[in-house]
PDB file of C-alpha atoms in Angstrom:
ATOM      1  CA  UNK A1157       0.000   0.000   0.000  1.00  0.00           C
ATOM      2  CA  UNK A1158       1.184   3.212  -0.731  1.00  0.00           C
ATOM      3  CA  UNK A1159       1.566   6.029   1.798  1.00  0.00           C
ATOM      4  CA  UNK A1160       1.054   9.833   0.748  1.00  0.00           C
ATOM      5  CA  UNK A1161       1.654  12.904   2.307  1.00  0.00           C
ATOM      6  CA  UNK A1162      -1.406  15.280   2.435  1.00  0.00           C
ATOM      7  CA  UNK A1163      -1.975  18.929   3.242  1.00  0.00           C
ATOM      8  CA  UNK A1164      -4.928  20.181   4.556  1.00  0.00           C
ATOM      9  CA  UNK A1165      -3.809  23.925   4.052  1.00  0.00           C
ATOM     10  CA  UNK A1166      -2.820  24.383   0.082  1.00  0.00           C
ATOM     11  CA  UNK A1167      -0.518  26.862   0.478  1.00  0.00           C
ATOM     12  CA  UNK A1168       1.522  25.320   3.442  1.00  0.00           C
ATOM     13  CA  UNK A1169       3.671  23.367   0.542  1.00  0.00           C
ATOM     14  CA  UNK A1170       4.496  26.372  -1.933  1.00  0.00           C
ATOM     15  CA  UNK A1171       5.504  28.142   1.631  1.00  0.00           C
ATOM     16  CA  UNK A1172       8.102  25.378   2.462  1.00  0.00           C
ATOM     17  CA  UNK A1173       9.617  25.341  -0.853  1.00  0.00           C
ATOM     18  CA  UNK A1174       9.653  29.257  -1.313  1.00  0.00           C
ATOM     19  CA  UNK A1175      13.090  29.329   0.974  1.00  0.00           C
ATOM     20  CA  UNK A1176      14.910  27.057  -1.721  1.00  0.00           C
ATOM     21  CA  UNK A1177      13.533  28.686  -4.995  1.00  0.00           C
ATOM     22  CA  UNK A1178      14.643  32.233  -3.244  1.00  0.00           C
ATOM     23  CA  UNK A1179      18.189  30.882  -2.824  1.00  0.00           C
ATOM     24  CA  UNK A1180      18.151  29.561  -5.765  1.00  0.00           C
ATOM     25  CA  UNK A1181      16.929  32.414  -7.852  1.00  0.00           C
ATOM     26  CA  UNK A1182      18.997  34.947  -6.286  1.00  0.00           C
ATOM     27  CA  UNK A1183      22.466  32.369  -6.168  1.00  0.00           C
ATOM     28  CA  UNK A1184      22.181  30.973  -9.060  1.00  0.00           C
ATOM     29  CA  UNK A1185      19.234  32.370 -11.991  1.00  0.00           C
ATOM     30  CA  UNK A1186      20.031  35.836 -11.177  1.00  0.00           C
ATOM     31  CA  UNK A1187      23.941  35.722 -10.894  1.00  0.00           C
ATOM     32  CA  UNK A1188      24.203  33.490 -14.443  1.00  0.00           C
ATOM     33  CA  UNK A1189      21.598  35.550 -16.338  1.00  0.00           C
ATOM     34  CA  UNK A1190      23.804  38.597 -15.717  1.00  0.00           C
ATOM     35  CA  UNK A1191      26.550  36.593 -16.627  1.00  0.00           C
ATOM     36  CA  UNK A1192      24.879  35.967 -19.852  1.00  0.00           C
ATOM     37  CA  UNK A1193      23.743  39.449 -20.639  1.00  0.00           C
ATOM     38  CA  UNK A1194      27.368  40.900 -20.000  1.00  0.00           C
ATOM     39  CA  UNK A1195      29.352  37.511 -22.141  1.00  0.00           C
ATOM     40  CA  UNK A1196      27.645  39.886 -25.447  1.00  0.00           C
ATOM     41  CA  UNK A1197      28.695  43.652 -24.098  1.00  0.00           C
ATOM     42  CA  UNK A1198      31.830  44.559 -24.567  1.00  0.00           C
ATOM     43  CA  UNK A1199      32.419  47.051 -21.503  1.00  0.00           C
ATOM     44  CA  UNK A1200      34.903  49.981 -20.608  1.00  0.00           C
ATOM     45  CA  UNK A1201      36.994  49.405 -17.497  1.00  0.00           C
ATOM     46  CA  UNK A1202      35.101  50.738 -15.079  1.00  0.00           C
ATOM     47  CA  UNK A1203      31.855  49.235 -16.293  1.00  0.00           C
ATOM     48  CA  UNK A1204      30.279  52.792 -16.865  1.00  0.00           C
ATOM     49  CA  UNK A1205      29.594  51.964 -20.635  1.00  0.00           C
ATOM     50  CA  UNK A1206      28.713  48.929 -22.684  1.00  0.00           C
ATOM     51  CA  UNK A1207      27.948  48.132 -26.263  1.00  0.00           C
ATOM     52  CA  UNK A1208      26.055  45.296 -27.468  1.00  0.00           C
ATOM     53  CA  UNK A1209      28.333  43.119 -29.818  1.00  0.00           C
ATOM     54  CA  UNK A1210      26.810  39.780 -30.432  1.00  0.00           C
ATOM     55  CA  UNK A1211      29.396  37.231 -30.164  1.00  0.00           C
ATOM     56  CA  UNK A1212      32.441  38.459 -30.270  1.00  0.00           C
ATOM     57  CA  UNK A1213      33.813  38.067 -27.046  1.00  0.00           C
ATOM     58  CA  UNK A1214      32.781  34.389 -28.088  1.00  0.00           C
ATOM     59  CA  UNK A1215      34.700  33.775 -30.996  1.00  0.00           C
ATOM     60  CA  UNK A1216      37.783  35.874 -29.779  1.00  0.00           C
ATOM     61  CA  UNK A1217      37.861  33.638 -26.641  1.00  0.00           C
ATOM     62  CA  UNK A1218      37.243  30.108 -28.415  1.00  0.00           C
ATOM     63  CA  UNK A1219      40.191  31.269 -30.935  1.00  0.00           C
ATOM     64  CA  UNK A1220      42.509  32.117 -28.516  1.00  0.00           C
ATOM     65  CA  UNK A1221      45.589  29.422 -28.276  1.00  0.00           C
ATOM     66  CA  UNK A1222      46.181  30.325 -24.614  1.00  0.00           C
ATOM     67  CA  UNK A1223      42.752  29.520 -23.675  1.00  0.00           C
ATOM     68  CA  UNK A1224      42.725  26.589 -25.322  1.00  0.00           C
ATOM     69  CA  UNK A1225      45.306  25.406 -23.661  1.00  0.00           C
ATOM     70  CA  UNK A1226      43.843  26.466 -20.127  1.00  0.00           C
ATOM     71  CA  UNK A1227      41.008  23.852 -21.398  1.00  0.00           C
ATOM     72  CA  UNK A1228      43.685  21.024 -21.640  1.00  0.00           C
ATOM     73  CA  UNK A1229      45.229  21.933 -18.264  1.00  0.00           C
ATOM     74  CA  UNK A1230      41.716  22.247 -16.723  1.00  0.00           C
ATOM     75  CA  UNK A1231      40.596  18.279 -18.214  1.00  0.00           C
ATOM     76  CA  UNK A1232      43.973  17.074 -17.127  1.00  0.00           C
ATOM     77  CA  UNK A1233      43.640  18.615 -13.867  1.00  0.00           C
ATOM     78  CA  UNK A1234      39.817  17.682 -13.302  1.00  0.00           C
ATOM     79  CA  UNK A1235      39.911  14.194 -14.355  1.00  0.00           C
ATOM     80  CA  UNK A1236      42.996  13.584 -11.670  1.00  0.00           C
ATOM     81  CA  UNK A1237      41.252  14.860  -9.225  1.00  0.00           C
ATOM     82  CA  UNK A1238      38.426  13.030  -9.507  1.00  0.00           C
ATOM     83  CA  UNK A1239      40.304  10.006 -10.156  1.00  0.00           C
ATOM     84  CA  UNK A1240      42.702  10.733  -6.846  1.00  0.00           C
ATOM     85  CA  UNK A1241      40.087  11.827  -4.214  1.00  0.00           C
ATOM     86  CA  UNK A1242      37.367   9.116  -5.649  1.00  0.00           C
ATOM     87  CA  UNK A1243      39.843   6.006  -5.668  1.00  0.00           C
ATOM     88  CA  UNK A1244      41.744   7.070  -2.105  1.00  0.00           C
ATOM     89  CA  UNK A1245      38.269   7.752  -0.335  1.00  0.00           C
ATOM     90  CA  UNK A1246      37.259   4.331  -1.719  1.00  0.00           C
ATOM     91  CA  UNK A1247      40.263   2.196  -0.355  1.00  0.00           C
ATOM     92  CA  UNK A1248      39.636   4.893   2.941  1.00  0.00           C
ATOM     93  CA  UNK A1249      36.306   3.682   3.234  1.00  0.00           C
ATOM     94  CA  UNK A1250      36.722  -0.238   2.939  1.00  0.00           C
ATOM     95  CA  UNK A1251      39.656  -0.256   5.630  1.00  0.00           C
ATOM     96  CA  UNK A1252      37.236   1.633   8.067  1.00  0.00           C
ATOM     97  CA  UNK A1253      34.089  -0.140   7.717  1.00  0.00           C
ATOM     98  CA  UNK A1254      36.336  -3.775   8.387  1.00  0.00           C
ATOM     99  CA  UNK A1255      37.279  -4.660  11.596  1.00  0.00           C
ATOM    100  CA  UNK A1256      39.934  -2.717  13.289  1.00  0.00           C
ATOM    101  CA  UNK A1257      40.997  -1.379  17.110  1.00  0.00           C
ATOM    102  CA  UNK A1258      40.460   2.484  17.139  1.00  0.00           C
ATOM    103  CA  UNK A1259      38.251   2.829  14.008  1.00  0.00           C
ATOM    104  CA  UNK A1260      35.894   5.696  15.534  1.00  0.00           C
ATOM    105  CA  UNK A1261      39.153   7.820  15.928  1.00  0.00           C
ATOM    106  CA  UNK A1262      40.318   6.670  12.485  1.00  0.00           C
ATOM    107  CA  UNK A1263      37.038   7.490  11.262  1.00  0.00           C
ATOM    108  CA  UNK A1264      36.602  11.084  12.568  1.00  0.00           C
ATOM    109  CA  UNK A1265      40.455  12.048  11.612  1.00  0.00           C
ATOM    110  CA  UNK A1266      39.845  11.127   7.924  1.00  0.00           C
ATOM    111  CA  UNK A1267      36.845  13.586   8.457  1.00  0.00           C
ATOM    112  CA  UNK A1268      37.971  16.569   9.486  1.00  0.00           C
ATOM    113  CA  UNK A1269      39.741  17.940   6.606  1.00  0.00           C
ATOM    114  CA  UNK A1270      36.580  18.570   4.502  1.00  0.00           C
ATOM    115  CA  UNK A1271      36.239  21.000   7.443  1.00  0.00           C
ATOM    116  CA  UNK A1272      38.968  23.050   6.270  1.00  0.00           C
ATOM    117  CA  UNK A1273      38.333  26.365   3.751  1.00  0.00           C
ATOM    118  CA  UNK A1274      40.243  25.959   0.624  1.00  0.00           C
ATOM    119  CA  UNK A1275      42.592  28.413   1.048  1.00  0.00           C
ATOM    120  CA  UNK A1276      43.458  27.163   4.268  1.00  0.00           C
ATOM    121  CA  UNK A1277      44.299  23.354   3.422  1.00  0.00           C
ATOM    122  CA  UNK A1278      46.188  24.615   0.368  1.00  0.00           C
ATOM    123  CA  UNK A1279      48.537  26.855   2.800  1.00  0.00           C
ATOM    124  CA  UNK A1280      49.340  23.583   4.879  1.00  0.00           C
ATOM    125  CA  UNK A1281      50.537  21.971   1.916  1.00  0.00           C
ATOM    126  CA  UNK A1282      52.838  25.153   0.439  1.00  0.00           C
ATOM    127  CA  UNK A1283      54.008  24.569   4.469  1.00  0.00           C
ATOM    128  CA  UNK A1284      54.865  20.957   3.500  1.00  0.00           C
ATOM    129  CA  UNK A1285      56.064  20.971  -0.002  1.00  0.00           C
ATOM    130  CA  UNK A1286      57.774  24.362  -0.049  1.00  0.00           C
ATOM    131  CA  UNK A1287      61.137  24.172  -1.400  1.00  0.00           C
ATOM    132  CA  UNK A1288      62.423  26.829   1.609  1.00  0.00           C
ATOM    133  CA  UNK A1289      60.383  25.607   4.644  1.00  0.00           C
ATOM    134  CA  UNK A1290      58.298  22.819   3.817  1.00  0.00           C
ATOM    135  CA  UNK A1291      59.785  19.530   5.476  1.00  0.00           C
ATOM    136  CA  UNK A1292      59.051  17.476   2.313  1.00  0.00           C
ATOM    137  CA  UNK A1293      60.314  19.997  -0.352  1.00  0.00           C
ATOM    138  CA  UNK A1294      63.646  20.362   1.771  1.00  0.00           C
ATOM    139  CA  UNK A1295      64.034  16.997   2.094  1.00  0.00           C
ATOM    140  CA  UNK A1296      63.440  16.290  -1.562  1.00  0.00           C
ATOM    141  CA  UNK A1297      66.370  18.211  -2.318  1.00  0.00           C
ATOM    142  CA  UNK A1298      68.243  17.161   0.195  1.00  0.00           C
ATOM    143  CA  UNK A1299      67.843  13.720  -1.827  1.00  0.00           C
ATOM    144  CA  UNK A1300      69.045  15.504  -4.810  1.00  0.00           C
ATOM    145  CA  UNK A1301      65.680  15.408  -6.200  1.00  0.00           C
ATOM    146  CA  UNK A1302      65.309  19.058  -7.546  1.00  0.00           C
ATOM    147  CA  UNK A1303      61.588  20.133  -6.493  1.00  0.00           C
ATOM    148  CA  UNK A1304      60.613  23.767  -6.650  1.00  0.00           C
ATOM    149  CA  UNK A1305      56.874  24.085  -7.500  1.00  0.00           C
ATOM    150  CA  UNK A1306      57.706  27.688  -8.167  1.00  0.00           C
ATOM    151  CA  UNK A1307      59.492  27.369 -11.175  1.00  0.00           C
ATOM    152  CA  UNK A1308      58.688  23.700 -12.403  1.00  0.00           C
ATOM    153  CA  UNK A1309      54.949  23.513 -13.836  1.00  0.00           C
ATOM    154  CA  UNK A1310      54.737  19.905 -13.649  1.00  0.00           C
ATOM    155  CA  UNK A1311      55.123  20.021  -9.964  1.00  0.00           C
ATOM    156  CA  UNK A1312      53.267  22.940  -9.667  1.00  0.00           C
ATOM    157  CA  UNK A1313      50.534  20.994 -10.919  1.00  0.00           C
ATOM    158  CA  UNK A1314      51.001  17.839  -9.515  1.00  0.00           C
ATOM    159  CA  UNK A1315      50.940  19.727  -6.088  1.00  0.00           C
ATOM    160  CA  UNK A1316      47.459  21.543  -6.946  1.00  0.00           C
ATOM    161  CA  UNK A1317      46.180  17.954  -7.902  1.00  0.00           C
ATOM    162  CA  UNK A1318      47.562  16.592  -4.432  1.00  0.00           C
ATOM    163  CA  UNK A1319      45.885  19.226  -1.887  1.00  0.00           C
ATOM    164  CA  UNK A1320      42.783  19.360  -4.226  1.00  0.00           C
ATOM    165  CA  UNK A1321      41.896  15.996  -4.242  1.00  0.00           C
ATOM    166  CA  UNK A1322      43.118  15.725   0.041  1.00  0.00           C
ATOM    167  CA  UNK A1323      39.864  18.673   0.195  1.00  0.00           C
ATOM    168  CA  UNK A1324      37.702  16.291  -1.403  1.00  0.00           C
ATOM    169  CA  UNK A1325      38.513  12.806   0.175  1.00  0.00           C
ATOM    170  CA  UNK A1326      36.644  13.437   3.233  1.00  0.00           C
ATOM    171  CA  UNK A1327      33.653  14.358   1.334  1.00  0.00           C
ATOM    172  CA  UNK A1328      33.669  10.907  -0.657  1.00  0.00           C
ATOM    173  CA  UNK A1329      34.782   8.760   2.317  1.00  0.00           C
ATOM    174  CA  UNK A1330      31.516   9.947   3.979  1.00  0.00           C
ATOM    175  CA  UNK A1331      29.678   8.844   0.937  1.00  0.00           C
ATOM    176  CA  UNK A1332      31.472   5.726   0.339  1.00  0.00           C
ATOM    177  CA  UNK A1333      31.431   4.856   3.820  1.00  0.00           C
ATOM    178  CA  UNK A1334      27.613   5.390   4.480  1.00  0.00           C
ATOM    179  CA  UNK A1335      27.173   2.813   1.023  1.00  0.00           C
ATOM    180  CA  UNK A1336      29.280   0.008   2.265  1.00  0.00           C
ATOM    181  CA  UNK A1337      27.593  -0.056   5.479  1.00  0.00           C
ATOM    182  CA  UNK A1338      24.239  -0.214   4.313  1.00  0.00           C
ATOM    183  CA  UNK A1339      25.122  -3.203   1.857  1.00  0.00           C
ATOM    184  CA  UNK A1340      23.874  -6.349   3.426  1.00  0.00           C
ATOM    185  CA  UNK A1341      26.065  -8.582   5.555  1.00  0.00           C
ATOM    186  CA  UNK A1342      24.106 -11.233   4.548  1.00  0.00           C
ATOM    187  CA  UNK A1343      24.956 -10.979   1.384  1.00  0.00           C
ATOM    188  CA  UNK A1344      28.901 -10.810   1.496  1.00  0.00           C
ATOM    189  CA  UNK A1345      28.521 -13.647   4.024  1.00  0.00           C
ATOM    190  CA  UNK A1346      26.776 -16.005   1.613  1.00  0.00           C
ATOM    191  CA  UNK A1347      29.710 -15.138  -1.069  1.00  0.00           C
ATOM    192  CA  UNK A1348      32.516 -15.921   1.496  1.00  0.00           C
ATOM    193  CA  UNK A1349      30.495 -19.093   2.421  1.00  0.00           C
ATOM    194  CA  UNK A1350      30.388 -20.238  -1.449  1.00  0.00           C
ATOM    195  CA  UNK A1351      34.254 -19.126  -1.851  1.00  0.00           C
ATOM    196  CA  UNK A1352      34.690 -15.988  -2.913  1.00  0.00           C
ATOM    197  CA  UNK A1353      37.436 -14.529  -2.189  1.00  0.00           C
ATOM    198  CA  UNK A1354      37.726 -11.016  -0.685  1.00  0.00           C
ATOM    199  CA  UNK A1355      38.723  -9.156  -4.001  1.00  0.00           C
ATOM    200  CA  UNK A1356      35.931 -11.318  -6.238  1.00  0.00           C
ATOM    201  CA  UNK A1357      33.228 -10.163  -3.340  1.00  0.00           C
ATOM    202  CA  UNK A1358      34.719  -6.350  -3.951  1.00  0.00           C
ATOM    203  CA  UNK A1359      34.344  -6.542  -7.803  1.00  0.00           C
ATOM    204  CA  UNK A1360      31.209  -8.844  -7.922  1.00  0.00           C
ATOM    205  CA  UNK A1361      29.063  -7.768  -4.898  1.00  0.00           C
ATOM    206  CA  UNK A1362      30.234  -4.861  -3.358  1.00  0.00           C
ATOM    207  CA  UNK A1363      31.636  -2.114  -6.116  1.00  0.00           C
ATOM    208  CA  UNK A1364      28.133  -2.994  -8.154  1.00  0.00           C
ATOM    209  CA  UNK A1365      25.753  -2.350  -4.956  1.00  0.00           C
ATOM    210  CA  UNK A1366      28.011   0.750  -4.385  1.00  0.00           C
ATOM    211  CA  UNK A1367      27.068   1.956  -8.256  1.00  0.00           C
ATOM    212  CA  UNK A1368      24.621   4.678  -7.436  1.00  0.00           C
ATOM    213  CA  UNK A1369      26.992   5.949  -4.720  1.00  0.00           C
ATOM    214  CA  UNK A1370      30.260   6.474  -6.758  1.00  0.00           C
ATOM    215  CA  UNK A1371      27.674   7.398  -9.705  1.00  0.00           C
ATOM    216  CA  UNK A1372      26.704  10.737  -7.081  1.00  0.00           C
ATOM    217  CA  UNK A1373      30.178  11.576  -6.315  1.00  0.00           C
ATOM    218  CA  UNK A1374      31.600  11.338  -9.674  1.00  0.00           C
ATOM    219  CA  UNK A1375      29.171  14.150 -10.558  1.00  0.00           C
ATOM    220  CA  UNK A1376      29.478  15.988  -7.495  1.00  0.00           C
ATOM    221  CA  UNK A1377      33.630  15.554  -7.601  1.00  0.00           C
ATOM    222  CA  UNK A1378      33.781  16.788 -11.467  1.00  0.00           C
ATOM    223  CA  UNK A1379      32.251  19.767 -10.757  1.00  0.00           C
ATOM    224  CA  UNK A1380      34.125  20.516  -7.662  1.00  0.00           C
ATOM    225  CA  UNK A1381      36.857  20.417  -9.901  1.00  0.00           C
ATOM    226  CA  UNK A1382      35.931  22.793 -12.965  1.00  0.00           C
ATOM    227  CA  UNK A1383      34.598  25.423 -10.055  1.00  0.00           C
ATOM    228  CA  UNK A1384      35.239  25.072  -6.521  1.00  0.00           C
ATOM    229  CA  UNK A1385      39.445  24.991  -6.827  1.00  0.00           C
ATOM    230  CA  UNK A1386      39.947  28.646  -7.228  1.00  0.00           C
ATOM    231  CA  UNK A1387      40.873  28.940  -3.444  1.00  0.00           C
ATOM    232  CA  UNK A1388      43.505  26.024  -3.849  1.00  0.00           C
ATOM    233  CA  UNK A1389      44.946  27.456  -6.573  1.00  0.00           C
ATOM    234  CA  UNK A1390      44.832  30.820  -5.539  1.00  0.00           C
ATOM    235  CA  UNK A1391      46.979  30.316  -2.245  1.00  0.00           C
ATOM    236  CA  UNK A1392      49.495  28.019  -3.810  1.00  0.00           C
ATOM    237  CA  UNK A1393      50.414  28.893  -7.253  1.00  0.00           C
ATOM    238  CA  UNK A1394      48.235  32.491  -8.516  1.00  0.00           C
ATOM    239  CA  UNK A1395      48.267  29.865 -11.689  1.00  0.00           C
ATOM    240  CA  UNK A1396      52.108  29.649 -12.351  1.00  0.00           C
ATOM    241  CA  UNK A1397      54.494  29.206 -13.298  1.00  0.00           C
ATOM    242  CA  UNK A1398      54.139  30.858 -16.508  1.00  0.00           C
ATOM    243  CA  UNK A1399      50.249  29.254 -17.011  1.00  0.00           C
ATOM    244  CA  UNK A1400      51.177  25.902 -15.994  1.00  0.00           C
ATOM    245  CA  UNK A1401      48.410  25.832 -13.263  1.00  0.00           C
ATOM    246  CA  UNK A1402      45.797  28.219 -14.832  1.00  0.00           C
ATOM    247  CA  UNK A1403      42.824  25.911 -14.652  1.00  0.00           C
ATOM    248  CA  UNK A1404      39.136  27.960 -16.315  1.00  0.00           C
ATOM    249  CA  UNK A1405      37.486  28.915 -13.344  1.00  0.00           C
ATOM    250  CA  UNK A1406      41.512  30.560 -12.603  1.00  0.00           C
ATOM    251  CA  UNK A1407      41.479  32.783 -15.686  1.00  0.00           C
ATOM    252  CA  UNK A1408      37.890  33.770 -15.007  1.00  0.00           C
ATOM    253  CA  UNK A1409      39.194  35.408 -12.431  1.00  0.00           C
ATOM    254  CA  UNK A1410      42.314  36.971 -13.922  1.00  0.00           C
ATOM    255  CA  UNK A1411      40.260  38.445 -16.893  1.00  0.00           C
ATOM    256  CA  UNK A1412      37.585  39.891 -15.309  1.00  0.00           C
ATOM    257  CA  UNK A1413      38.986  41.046 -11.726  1.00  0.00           C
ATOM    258  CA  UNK A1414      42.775  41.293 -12.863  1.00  0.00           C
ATOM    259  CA  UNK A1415      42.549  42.427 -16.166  1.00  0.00           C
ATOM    260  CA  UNK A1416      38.931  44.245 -16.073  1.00  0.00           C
ATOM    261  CA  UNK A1417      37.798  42.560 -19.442  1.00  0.00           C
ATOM    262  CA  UNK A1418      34.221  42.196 -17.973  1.00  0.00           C
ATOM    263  CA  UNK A1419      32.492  40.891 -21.063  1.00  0.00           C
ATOM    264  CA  UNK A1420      35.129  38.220 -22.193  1.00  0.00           C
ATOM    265  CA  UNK A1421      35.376  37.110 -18.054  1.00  0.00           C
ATOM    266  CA  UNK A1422      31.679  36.571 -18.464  1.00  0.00           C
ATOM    267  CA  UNK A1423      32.000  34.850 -21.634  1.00  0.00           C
ATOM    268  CA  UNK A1424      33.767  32.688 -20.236  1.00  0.00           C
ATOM    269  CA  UNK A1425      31.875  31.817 -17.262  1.00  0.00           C
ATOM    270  CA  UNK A1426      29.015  30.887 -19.712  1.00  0.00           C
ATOM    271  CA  UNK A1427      31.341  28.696 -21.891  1.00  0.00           C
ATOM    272  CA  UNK A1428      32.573  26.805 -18.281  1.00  0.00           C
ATOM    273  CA  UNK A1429      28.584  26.671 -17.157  1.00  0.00           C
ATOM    274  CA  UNK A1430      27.927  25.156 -20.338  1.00  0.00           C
ATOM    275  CA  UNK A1431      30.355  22.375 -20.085  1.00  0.00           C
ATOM    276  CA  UNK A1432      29.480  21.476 -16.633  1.00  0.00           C
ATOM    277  CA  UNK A1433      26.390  21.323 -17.242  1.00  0.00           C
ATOM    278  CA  UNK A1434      27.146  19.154 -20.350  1.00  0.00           C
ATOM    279  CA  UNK A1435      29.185  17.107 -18.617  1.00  0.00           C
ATOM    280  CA  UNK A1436      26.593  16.300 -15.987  1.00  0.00           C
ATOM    281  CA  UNK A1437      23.851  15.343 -19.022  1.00  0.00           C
ATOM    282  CA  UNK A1438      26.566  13.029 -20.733  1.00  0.00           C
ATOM    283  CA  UNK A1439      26.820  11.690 -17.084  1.00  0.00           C
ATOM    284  CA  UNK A1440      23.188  10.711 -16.257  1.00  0.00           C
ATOM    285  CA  UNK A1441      22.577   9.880 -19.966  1.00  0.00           C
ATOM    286  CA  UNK A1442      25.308   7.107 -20.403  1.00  0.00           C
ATOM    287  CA  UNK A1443      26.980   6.135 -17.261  1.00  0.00           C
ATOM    288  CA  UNK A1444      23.667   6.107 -15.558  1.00  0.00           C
ATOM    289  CA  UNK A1445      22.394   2.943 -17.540  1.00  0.00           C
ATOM    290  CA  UNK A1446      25.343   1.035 -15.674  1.00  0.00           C
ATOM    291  CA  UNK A1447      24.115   1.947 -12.125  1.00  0.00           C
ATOM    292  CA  UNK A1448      22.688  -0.753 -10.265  1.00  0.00           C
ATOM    293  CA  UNK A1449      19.961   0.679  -7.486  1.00  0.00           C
ATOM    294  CA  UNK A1450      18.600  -1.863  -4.894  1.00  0.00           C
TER     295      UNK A1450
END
């Protein structure tokens, strides 16, 4: 039998949902529209004048080299950090929910750091990896292993990969954690009892049942990593060396707060929008059909 929820009053349910349609509108609708009406003005510097000039910012962005190679950093970067934070929260998650002495304090230390701003985890790994001070930089070269992140942009961006994807484990360990231990003992129990041994009851029982779980953080972790970096980036490399860690949401930044090119900063910010939002429908449109729900 199937139970629904009824309201006597009418109204009562349009007055519980205004709260998230007002956040939403003024958050979201309103700040992207005007992102949308200034992508075709082309603006003086102070933002005192515009003129309307169809697509132009468009086209001069989309044939720009520089930004096309921002694009490659940016799926480089993303896909690594997805990769990274999904794959370590994963293994993270399976050691915790097994057996082990201490694994409520084990637990709640691999929490904390999604408590941490940004800005702030990204300055306690410049305090680790920094070729001056950081105990791990210094002791690379003391190795011989020449490491300055300043000046090399392959570390540089190995490094924003590293504290971006440390941000993010927490989240997905939560996740992954809260999916494992709601699969049925029953079920592994039966496998071990037929033979199975602990990798063929990860592969065969436990990674499927866990489908719509990594399914949700896979979207949730991509764009995290096309939008919500800036901070990490910010505090450790400003996007150098040279461009070597200047990811999309970066130069959106740079162009229209740096450089005060309002209408090819918003141009931009639809062209990003559009791709995460692509991204997300390519998502739920083919790698949806392989999720498994119970």
């Amino acid at each position: 039998m199937q139970r629904r929820v009824l309201f006597d009053n009418k109204l009562l349910p349009y007055l519980l949902l205004a709260p998230q349609v007002a956040v939403t509108l003024v958050f979201f609708i309103w700040p992207a529209a005007q992102a949308v009406w200034q992508s075709v003005h082309l603006q003086d510097a102070f933002g005192l004048r515009s003129e309307f000039v169809w697509f132009e910012n468009f086209e001069r962005i989309l044939t720009d080299p520089n930004y096309l190679d921002t694009l490659r950093i940016t799926v480089v970067f993303s896909v690594a950090v997805t990769v990274l934070s999904m794959g370590t929260a994963l293994l993270l998650a399976v050691l915790a929910d097994s057996k082990i002495k201490g694994a409520g304090a084990y637990k709640t230390l691999l929490i904390w750091p999604y408590a941490l701003a940004p800005a702030v985890a990204a300055v306690l790994w410049m305090f680790i990896f920094n070729p001056d001070i950081g105990l791990l930089g210094r002791g690379l070269n003391a190795m011989g292993i020449p490491w300055d992140y300043r000046l090399n942009g392959g570390q540089a961006l190995t490094m924003v990969v590293l504290a971006a994807s440390w941000k993010q484990v927490s989240y997905n360990f939560i996740f992954f954690l809260a999916g494992l231990q709601a699969i049925p003992r029953s079920v592994i129990e039966a496998a071990s009892i037929d033979g199975a041994g602990p990798a063929r009851r990860f592969w065969t029982i436990t990674f499927p049942l866990l489908s719509p779980t990594t399914f949700f953080l896979l979207v949730v972790d991509l764009v995290y990593a096309f939008c919500e970096t800036f901070g990490t980036i910010h505090a450790l490399t400003h996007g150098g060396p040279g461009k070597a860690t200047e990811t999309l949401i970066f130069r959106v930044y740079l162009d229209g707060v740096v450089n005060n090119d309002l209408g090819g900063s918003s141009a931009q910010s639809v062209i990003l929008m559009v791709i995460v939002i692509a991204l997300t429908a390519i998502q739920f449109r083919f790698v949806e059909r392989k999720v498994h729900y119970a």
